[in-house]
mmCIF file of C-alpha atoms in Angstrom:
data_model
loop_
_atom_site.group_PDB
_atom_site.id
_atom_site.type_symbol
_atom_site.label_atom_id
_atom_site.label_comp_id
_atom_site.label_asym_id
_atom_site.label_seq_id
_atom_site.Cartn_x
_atom_site.Cartn_y
_atom_site.Cartn_z
ATOM 1 C CA ILE A 1 -40.684 -22.317 41.721
ATOM 2 C CA TYR A 2 -37.452 -23.126 43.667
ATOM 3 C CA GLY A 3 -35.444 -26.335 43.490
ATOM 4 C CA THR A 4 -32.337 -28.021 44.847
ATOM 5 C CA VAL A 5 -30.572 -31.263 43.840
ATOM 6 C CA ASP A 6 -27.692 -32.740 45.800
ATOM 7 C CA LEU A 7 -25.556 -33.592 42.848
ATOM 8 C CA TYR A 8 -22.794 -35.093 44.960
ATOM 9 C CA ASN A 9 -25.271 -37.385 46.768
ATOM 10 C CA LYS A 10 -26.663 -38.586 43.457
ATOM 11 C CA TYR A 11 -23.105 -39.324 42.228
ATOM 12 C CA HIS A 12 -22.288 -41.123 45.497
ATOM 13 C CA SER A 13 -25.442 -43.277 45.360
ATOM 14 C CA GLN A 14 -25.040 -44.088 41.761
ATOM 15 C CA PHE A 15 -21.366 -45.160 41.960
ATOM 16 C CA THR A 16 -21.570 -47.047 45.248
ATOM 17 C CA GLY A 17 -24.707 -48.915 44.274
ATOM 18 C CA VAL A 18 -26.268 -47.852 47.720
ATOM 19 C CA THR A 19 -29.623 -46.846 46.208
ATOM 20 C CA ASN A 20 -28.962 -47.831 42.579
ATOM 21 C CA THR A 21 -30.925 -51.039 41.897
ATOM 22 C CA ASN A 22 -29.576 -50.950 38.267
ATOM 23 C CA PHE A 23 -25.966 -51.308 39.338
ATOM 24 C CA ILE A 24 -24.578 -54.164 37.271
ATOM 25 C CA THR A 25 -20.961 -55.344 36.547
ATOM 26 C CA ASN A 26 -19.468 -57.728 34.048
ATOM 27 C CA THR A 27 -17.806 -59.922 36.691
ATOM 28 C CA ALA A 28 -18.492 -61.280 40.140
ATOM 29 C CA ASN A 29 -14.926 -60.234 41.126
ATOM 30 C CA ALA A 30 -15.542 -56.550 40.451
ATOM 31 C CA GLY A 31 -17.071 -55.831 43.853
ATOM 32 C CA ASN A 32 -20.222 -53.910 44.475
ATOM 33 C CA ALA A 33 -18.999 -50.348 44.292
ATOM 34 C CA LEU A 34 -16.740 -47.999 42.251
ATOM 35 C CA PRO A 35 -14.200 -45.649 43.883
ATOM 36 C CA VAL A 36 -15.892 -42.517 45.136
ATOM 37 C CA LEU A 37 -14.103 -39.210 46.016
ATOM 38 C CA PRO A 38 -15.265 -36.821 48.741
ATOM 39 C CA ALA A 39 -17.449 -33.834 47.633
ATOM 40 C CA THR A 40 -14.610 -31.383 48.386
ATOM 41 C CA GLU A 41 -12.388 -33.113 45.832
ATOM 42 C CA PHE A 42 -14.443 -31.758 42.926
ATOM 43 C CA ASN A 43 -15.046 -28.526 41.079
ATOM 44 C CA TYR A 44 -18.605 -28.385 39.743
ATOM 45 C CA TYR A 45 -19.535 -26.706 36.456
ATOM 46 C CA ILE A 46 -22.755 -26.075 34.600
ATOM 47 C CA THR A 47 -21.833 -25.898 30.924
ATOM 48 C CA TYR A 48 -25.379 -25.286 29.671
ATOM 49 C CA TYR A 49 -28.829 -24.691 30.963
ATOM 50 C CA ASP A 50 -32.056 -23.442 29.390
ATOM 51 C CA SER A 51 -32.124 -19.858 30.500
ATOM 52 C CA SER A 52 -35.707 -19.505 29.274
ATOM 53 C CA VAL A 53 -36.749 -21.968 32.095
ATOM 54 C CA PHE A 54 -34.100 -21.755 34.806
ATOM 55 C CA TYR A 55 -32.624 -18.721 36.577
ATOM 56 C CA ASN A 56 -30.559 -18.058 39.785
ATOM 57 C CA VAL A 57 -28.663 -21.184 38.990
ATOM 58 C CA SER A 58 -25.736 -21.998 41.317
ATOM 59 C CA ILE A 59 -23.723 -24.935 42.761
ATOM 60 C CA SER A 60 -22.220 -24.985 46.272
ATOM 61 C CA ASP A 61 -18.747 -26.235 47.183
ATOM 62 C CA SER A 62 -20.420 -29.429 48.485
ATOM 63 C CA GLY A 63 -22.158 -30.126 45.128
ATOM 64 C CA VAL A 64 -25.708 -28.847 45.877
ATOM 65 C CA LEU A 65 -27.353 -27.340 42.822
ATOM 66 C CA THR A 66 -30.011 -24.640 43.454
ATOM 67 C CA TYR A 67 -32.219 -22.978 40.849
ATOM 68 C CA ASP A 68 -35.458 -21.139 40.240
ATOM 69 C CA VAL A 69 -37.839 -21.894 37.441
ATOM 70 C CA TYR A 70 -39.894 -19.203 35.716
ATOM 71 C CA PRO A 71 -43.574 -19.931 36.530
ATOM 72 C CA THR A 72 -44.669 -19.395 32.929
ATOM 73 C CA SER A 73 -41.832 -21.254 31.278
ATOM 74 C CA ALA A 74 -42.473 -23.786 28.570
ATOM 75 C CA VAL A 75 -40.463 -27.030 28.736
ATOM 76 C CA THR A 76 -38.887 -28.014 25.397
ATOM 77 C CA GLU A 77 -36.193 -30.387 24.136
ATOM 78 C CA ALA A 78 -33.641 -27.719 25.226
ATOM 79 C CA THR A 79 -34.867 -27.814 28.878
ATOM 80 C CA PHE A 80 -31.936 -29.513 30.554
ATOM 81 C CA MET A 81 -28.601 -28.793 32.217
ATOM 82 C CA ASN A 82 -25.168 -30.116 31.426
ATOM 83 C CA ILE A 83 -23.311 -30.624 34.622
ATOM 84 C CA VAL A 84 -19.582 -31.586 34.848
ATOM 85 C CA PHE A 85 -17.584 -32.782 37.842
ATOM 86 C CA GLU A 86 -13.894 -32.019 37.642
ATOM 87 C CA VAL A 87 -11.428 -33.755 39.973
ATOM 88 C CA LYS A 88 -9.417 -30.919 41.557
ATOM 89 C CA PRO A 89 -5.747 -30.886 40.474
#
């Protein structure tokens, strides 16, 4: 099983409120979006993933995560990934 997730696009949508219907602020003066950096301004890290479920894990420079899932894997409470965006210095 093969998968991709456009992490940058998810970040962009969440912080701009474009497709985030749960985007709420504490004040009407706050505007309707948070500042968003371009995809090339980040380094992307995976600090943990369940290696008994996922393999061939990688992230492109544009923030697209790709991975394979073992077909016989068992999903547990450890089946997740920690993903960190770092603003480039």
